[in-house]
Coordinates of C-alpha atoms in Angstrom, one line a residue:
X1 CA 88.5 114.6 49.4
X2 CA 91.3 116.8 48.5
X3 CA 93.2 118.5 51.2
X4 CA 92.5 122.1 51.5
X5 CA 95.5 124.3 51.5
X6 CA 96.2 125.9 54.7
X7 CA 95.1 129.4 54.8
X8 CA 98.1 130.4 56.7
X9 CA 101.3 129.0 55.3
X10 CA 104.7 129.6 57.1
X11 CA 106.7 132.1 55.2
X12 CA 109.7 130.7 53.5
X13 CA 112.9 131.2 55.5
X14 CA 115.3 133.5 53.7
X15 CA 118.6 132.0 53.0
X16 CA 121.6 133.7 54.5
X17 CA 123.9 135.2 51.9
X18 CA 127.2 133.3 51.4
X19 CA 130.3 135.0 52.7
X20 CA 132.7 135.8 50.1
X21 CA 136.2 134.2 50.7
X22 CA 138.9 136.6 51.3
X23 CA 141.7 135.8 48.9
X24 CA 144.9 134.7 50.6
X25 CA 147.8 137.0 50.3
X26 CA 150.6 135.4 48.4
X27 CA 153.8 135.3 50.3
X28 CA 156.6 137.2 48.7
X29 CA 159.2 134.7 47.5
X30 CA 162.5 134.7 49.3
X31 CA 165.1 136.5 47.3
X32 CA 168.9 136.5 46.8
X33 CA 171.4 138.4 44.8
X34 CA 172.6 137.0 41.5
X35 CA 176.4 136.2 41.8
X36 CA 176.9 137.5 38.2
X37 CA 174.7 140.5 37.6
X38 CA 173.8 141.4 41.2
X39 CA 170.0 141.6 40.5
X40 CA 167.4 140.3 42.9
X41 CA 166.3 136.8 42.0
X42 CA 164.3 134.0 43.7
X43 CA 166.3 132.2 46.3
X44 CA 165.7 128.8 44.7
X45 CA 166.6 129.9 41.2
X46 CA 169.3 127.8 39.6
X47 CA 169.6 130.1 36.7
X48 CA 169.4 133.9 36.8
X49 CA 166.2 135.1 34.9
X50 CA 168.1 138.3 34.0
X51 CA 171.5 137.1 32.8
X52 CA 171.1 133.3 32.7
X53 CA 174.1 132.8 34.9
X54 CA 174.2 129.5 36.8
X55 CA 173.9 130.1 40.5
X56 CA 176.4 128.5 43.0
X57 CA 175.0 126.2 45.7
X58 CA 176.4 126.9 49.1
X59 CA 177.7 123.9 51.0
X60 CA 178.4 125.8 54.2
X61 CA 175.3 124.6 56.1
X62 CA 176.1 121.0 55.3
X63 CA 179.8 121.5 56.3
X64 CA 178.7 123.0 59.6
X65 CA 176.3 120.1 60.3
X66 CA 179.0 117.6 59.6
X67 CA 181.6 119.4 61.8
X68 CA 179.1 119.6 64.6
X69 CA 178.3 115.9 64.3
X70 CA 182.0 114.9 64.4
X71 CA 182.6 117.1 67.5
X72 CA 179.5 115.6 69.3
X73 CA 180.6 112.0 68.3
X74 CA 184.2 112.7 69.5
X75 CA 182.9 114.1 72.8
X76 CA 180.7 111.0 73.3
X77 CA 183.6 108.7 72.5
X78 CA 185.8 110.4 75.1
X79 CA 183.1 110.4 77.8
X80 CA 181.9 106.8 77.2
X81 CA 184.6 104.8 75.5
X82 CA 187.9 106.8 75.8
X83 CA 188.3 106.7 72.1
X84 CA 188.3 103.0 71.2
X85 CA 188.8 104.2 67.6
X86 CA 191.2 107.1 67.0
X87 CA 189.6 110.1 65.2
X88 CA 191.1 111.1 61.8
X89 CA 192.2 114.5 63.2
X90 CA 193.8 116.1 66.3
X91 CA 191.3 117.4 68.8
X92 CA 191.8 120.6 70.8
X93 CA 190.7 118.9 74.0
X94 CA 191.3 115.6 75.8
X95 CA 194.3 113.4 75.7
X96 CA 196.6 113.7 72.6
X97 CA 196.1 110.8 70.2
X98 CA 199.4 109.2 69.3
X99 CA 199.8 108.0 65.7
X100 CA 199.8 104.2 65.5
X101 CA 203.0 104.0 63.5
X102 CA 206.6 103.0 64.5
X103 CA 207.7 106.6 64.3
X104 CA 204.6 108.1 66.0
X105 CA 204.8 105.7 69.0
X106 CA 208.6 106.1 69.4
X107 CA 208.5 109.9 69.4
X108 CA 204.9 110.2 70.8
X109 CA 203.7 112.2 67.8
X110 CA 200.1 112.9 66.8
X111 CA 199.3 112.4 63.2
X112 CA 199.7 116.1 62.5
X113 CA 203.1 116.2 64.3
X114 CA 204.3 113.1 62.5
X115 CA 203.4 114.6 59.1
X116 CA 205.6 117.7 60.0
X117 CA 208.5 115.6 61.2
X118 CA 208.4 113.4 58.1
X119 CA 208.4 116.5 55.9
X120 CA 211.7 117.5 57.6
X121 CA 213.2 114.1 57.0
X122 CA 212.2 114.2 53.4
X123 CA 213.8 117.6 52.9
X124 CA 217.1 116.1 54.3
X125 CA 217.1 113.2 51.8
X126 CA 215.8 110.4 54.1
X127 CA 214.0 107.4 52.6
X128 CA 211.4 105.5 54.6
X129 CA 212.2 105.6 58.3
X130 CA 212.7 102.1 59.6
X131 CA 214.0 102.6 63.1
X132 CA 213.6 105.3 65.8
X133 CA 214.7 104.9 69.5
X134 CA 214.7 107.3 72.4
X135 CA 218.3 108.5 73.3
X136 CA 217.7 111.0 76.0
X137 CA 214.7 113.0 77.5
X138 CA 215.2 116.5 78.8
X139 CA 212.8 119.1 80.3
X140 CA 212.3 121.0 77.0
X141 CA 213.6 118.6 74.3
X142 CA 214.3 115.0 73.7
X143 CA 216.7 113.2 71.3
X144 CA 216.3 110.0 69.3
X145 CA 218.4 107.8 67.1
X146 CA 216.9 107.0 63.7
X147 CA 217.6 105.1 60.5
X148 CA 216.0 104.9 57.1
X149 CA 216.1 101.9 54.9
X150 CA 219.4 103.1 53.2
X151 CA 221.3 104.1 56.3
X152 CA 220.3 100.9 58.1
X153 CA 221.9 99.0 55.2
X154 CA 224.8 101.1 54.1
X155 CA 225.9 103.3 57.0
X156 CA 228.7 102.1 59.2
X157 CA 227.6 100.7 62.6
X158 CA 229.9 103.2 64.3
X159 CA 227.9 106.1 63.0
X160 CA 224.6 107.3 64.4
X161 CA 221.9 109.8 63.3
X162 CA 220.5 111.8 66.2
X163 CA 217.3 113.8 65.9
X164 CA 216.5 116.5 68.5
X165 CA 212.8 117.3 69.1
X166 CA 211.0 119.9 71.2
X167 CA 208.9 118.3 73.9
X168 CA 206.1 120.8 73.3
X169 CA 204.9 120.9 69.7
X170 CA 207.4 118.2 68.6
X171 CA 209.3 120.5 66.2
X172 CA 212.6 119.2 64.8
X173 CA 215.4 121.5 66.1
X174 CA 218.4 119.5 64.7
X175 CA 219.5 116.4 63.0
X176 CA 223.2 115.3 63.2
X177 CA 225.4 112.4 62.2
X178 CA 228.5 111.8 64.2
X179 CA 228.6 115.5 65.0
X180 CA 228.1 116.6 61.5
X181 CA 225.0 118.8 60.8
X182 CA 222.3 117.5 58.6
X183 CA 219.5 119.9 59.7
X184 CA 219.6 122.9 62.0
X185 CA 217.6 126.1 62.7
X186 CA 215.0 125.1 60.0
X187 CA 217.6 124.7 57.2
X188 CA 219.1 121.6 55.6
X189 CA 222.9 121.9 56.1
X190 CA 223.9 118.7 54.2
X191 CA 221.7 115.8 52.9
X192 CA 221.9 112.5 54.8
X193 CA 223.3 110.8 51.7
X194 CA 226.6 112.7 52.3
X195 CA 227.2 110.6 55.4
X196 CA 227.2 107.1 53.8
X197 CA 228.0 105.4 50.6
X198 CA 225.0 104.4 48.5
X199 CA 224.6 101.4 46.3
X200 CA 225.8 103.2 43.1
X201 CA 229.1 104.4 44.8
X202 CA 229.7 100.9 46.3
X203 CA 229.2 99.2 42.9
X204 CA 231.7 101.5 41.3
X205 CA 234.3 100.8 44.0
X206 CA 233.5 97.1 43.8
X207 CA 234.2 97.0 40.1
X208 CA 237.6 98.5 40.6
X209 CA 238.4 96.1 43.4
X210 CA 237.5 93.0 41.3
X211 CA 239.8 94.2 38.4
X212 CA 242.7 95.1 40.8
X213 CA 242.6 91.8 42.7
X214 CA 242.3 89.5 39.6
X215 CA 245.3 91.3 38.0
X216 CA 247.5 90.2 40.9
X217 CA 246.4 86.5 41.1
X218 CA 248.4 83.6 39.6
X219 CA 245.2 82.0 38.2
X220 CA 242.8 84.9 37.8
X221 CA 240.1 82.8 36.1
X222 CA 239.8 80.7 39.3
X223 CA 238.8 83.7 41.4
X224 CA 235.6 83.5 43.4
X225 CA 234.4 86.5 45.4
X226 CA 231.8 86.6 48.1
X227 CA 228.3 88.2 47.6
X228 CA 227.9 91.9 48.3
X229 CA 227.1 91.3 51.9
X230 CA 230.7 89.9 52.3
X231 CA 232.3 93.3 51.5
X232 CA 233.1 96.0 54.1
X233 CA 233.3 99.7 53.2
X234 CA 234.8 102.2 55.7
X235 CA 234.9 105.9 54.9
X236 CA 236.8 108.6 56.8
X237 CA 236.5 112.4 57.0
X238 CA 239.5 112.9 54.6
X239 CA 237.6 111.4 51.6
X240 CA 239.4 108.0 52.1
X241 CA 237.5 104.8 51.7
X242 CA 238.8 101.3 52.7
X243 CA 237.2 98.2 51.1
X244 CA 237.8 94.8 52.6
X245 CA 236.8 91.3 51.4
X246 CA 238.2 87.9 50.4
X247 CA 238.9 86.0 47.2
X248 CA 239.1 82.2 46.9
X249 CA 241.4 81.1 44.1
X250 CA 244.2 78.7 43.0
X251 CA 247.8 79.6 43.6
X252 CA 250.8 78.8 41.3
X253 CA 250.9 75.2 42.8
X254 CA 247.3 74.6 41.9
X255 CA 246.2 74.6 45.5
X256 CA 243.0 76.5 46.4
X257 CA 243.3 79.2 49.0
X258 CA 241.2 82.1 50.4
X259 CA 243.1 85.4 50.5
X260 CA 241.7 88.4 52.5
X261 CA 242.5 91.7 50.9
X262 CA 242.2 95.5 51.6
X263 CA 241.8 98.1 48.9
X264 CA 242.4 101.9 49.6
X265 CA 240.7 104.7 47.7
X266 CA 241.1 108.5 48.0
X267 CA 238.6 110.8 46.5
X268 CA 237.2 107.9 44.5
X269 CA 240.5 107.0 43.0
X270 CA 242.4 103.7 43.5
X271 CA 245.4 104.1 45.8
X272 CA 246.6 100.6 46.9
X273 CA 245.8 96.9 47.3
X274 CA 247.3 94.6 49.9
X275 CA 246.8 90.9 50.6
X276 CA 246.8 89.2 54.0
X277 CA 248.1 85.7 54.7
X278 CA 246.1 83.2 52.8
X279 CA 244.1 80.3 54.2
X280 CA 245.1 77.2 52.2
X281 CA 242.5 74.5 51.7
X282 CA 243.8 70.9 51.8

């Protein structure tokens, strides 16, 4: 038997109408001003759509982040480790970091202060500084004796170079050599090379001495002179230079002897030559 359809069928439920989606509002792009034509352009644009000018990328935020990171790292190092590794710059707080060089440690200079002091030395004609020692310490300033590689080799032992530094700020106030001014009141008075004989001047005097001594020997071809370290040069304030050394040679009798001699120069010109008593070799 076929089923009879129900006389009363449930009415079909009406489907609820779908809600239309409200379109999202597009956010306005962030804008900036073109560095060339001054028109408003998108912030991320690398080229201006108006004038095609290339836009500069600012590194300021990155620089600020790096600076902040360095300051935080420096603070942590001070608090925890008392700077086991010196920072590459001077800090406006904490204990002053002394430059780990001969000059920095001798004069208690930071890297920045050392750079300024070396600039003064360079302006005065100094070569590489090889020695620095404390001479005296006062309330406002301290003095040091210094040598560079040339003065240590060529300057007479009786002479000394004295550098005066302010205790605060470590500014160079004066540099003198045996009372003569090299640097004072921020000005170079005379280069340090004026206070000693350099290699070129010594070689010129040496050549004259060799010729003068050989001309006075009985057997000049037998003359043997010491190395350059065996020659002594002494200068005075009146432009006089005394050169002393020895010569080993044969006399008229054929005996070998060593004869000390002294040569005098004035204003670079030969003045006199004198021999001392010879030492005869048996």
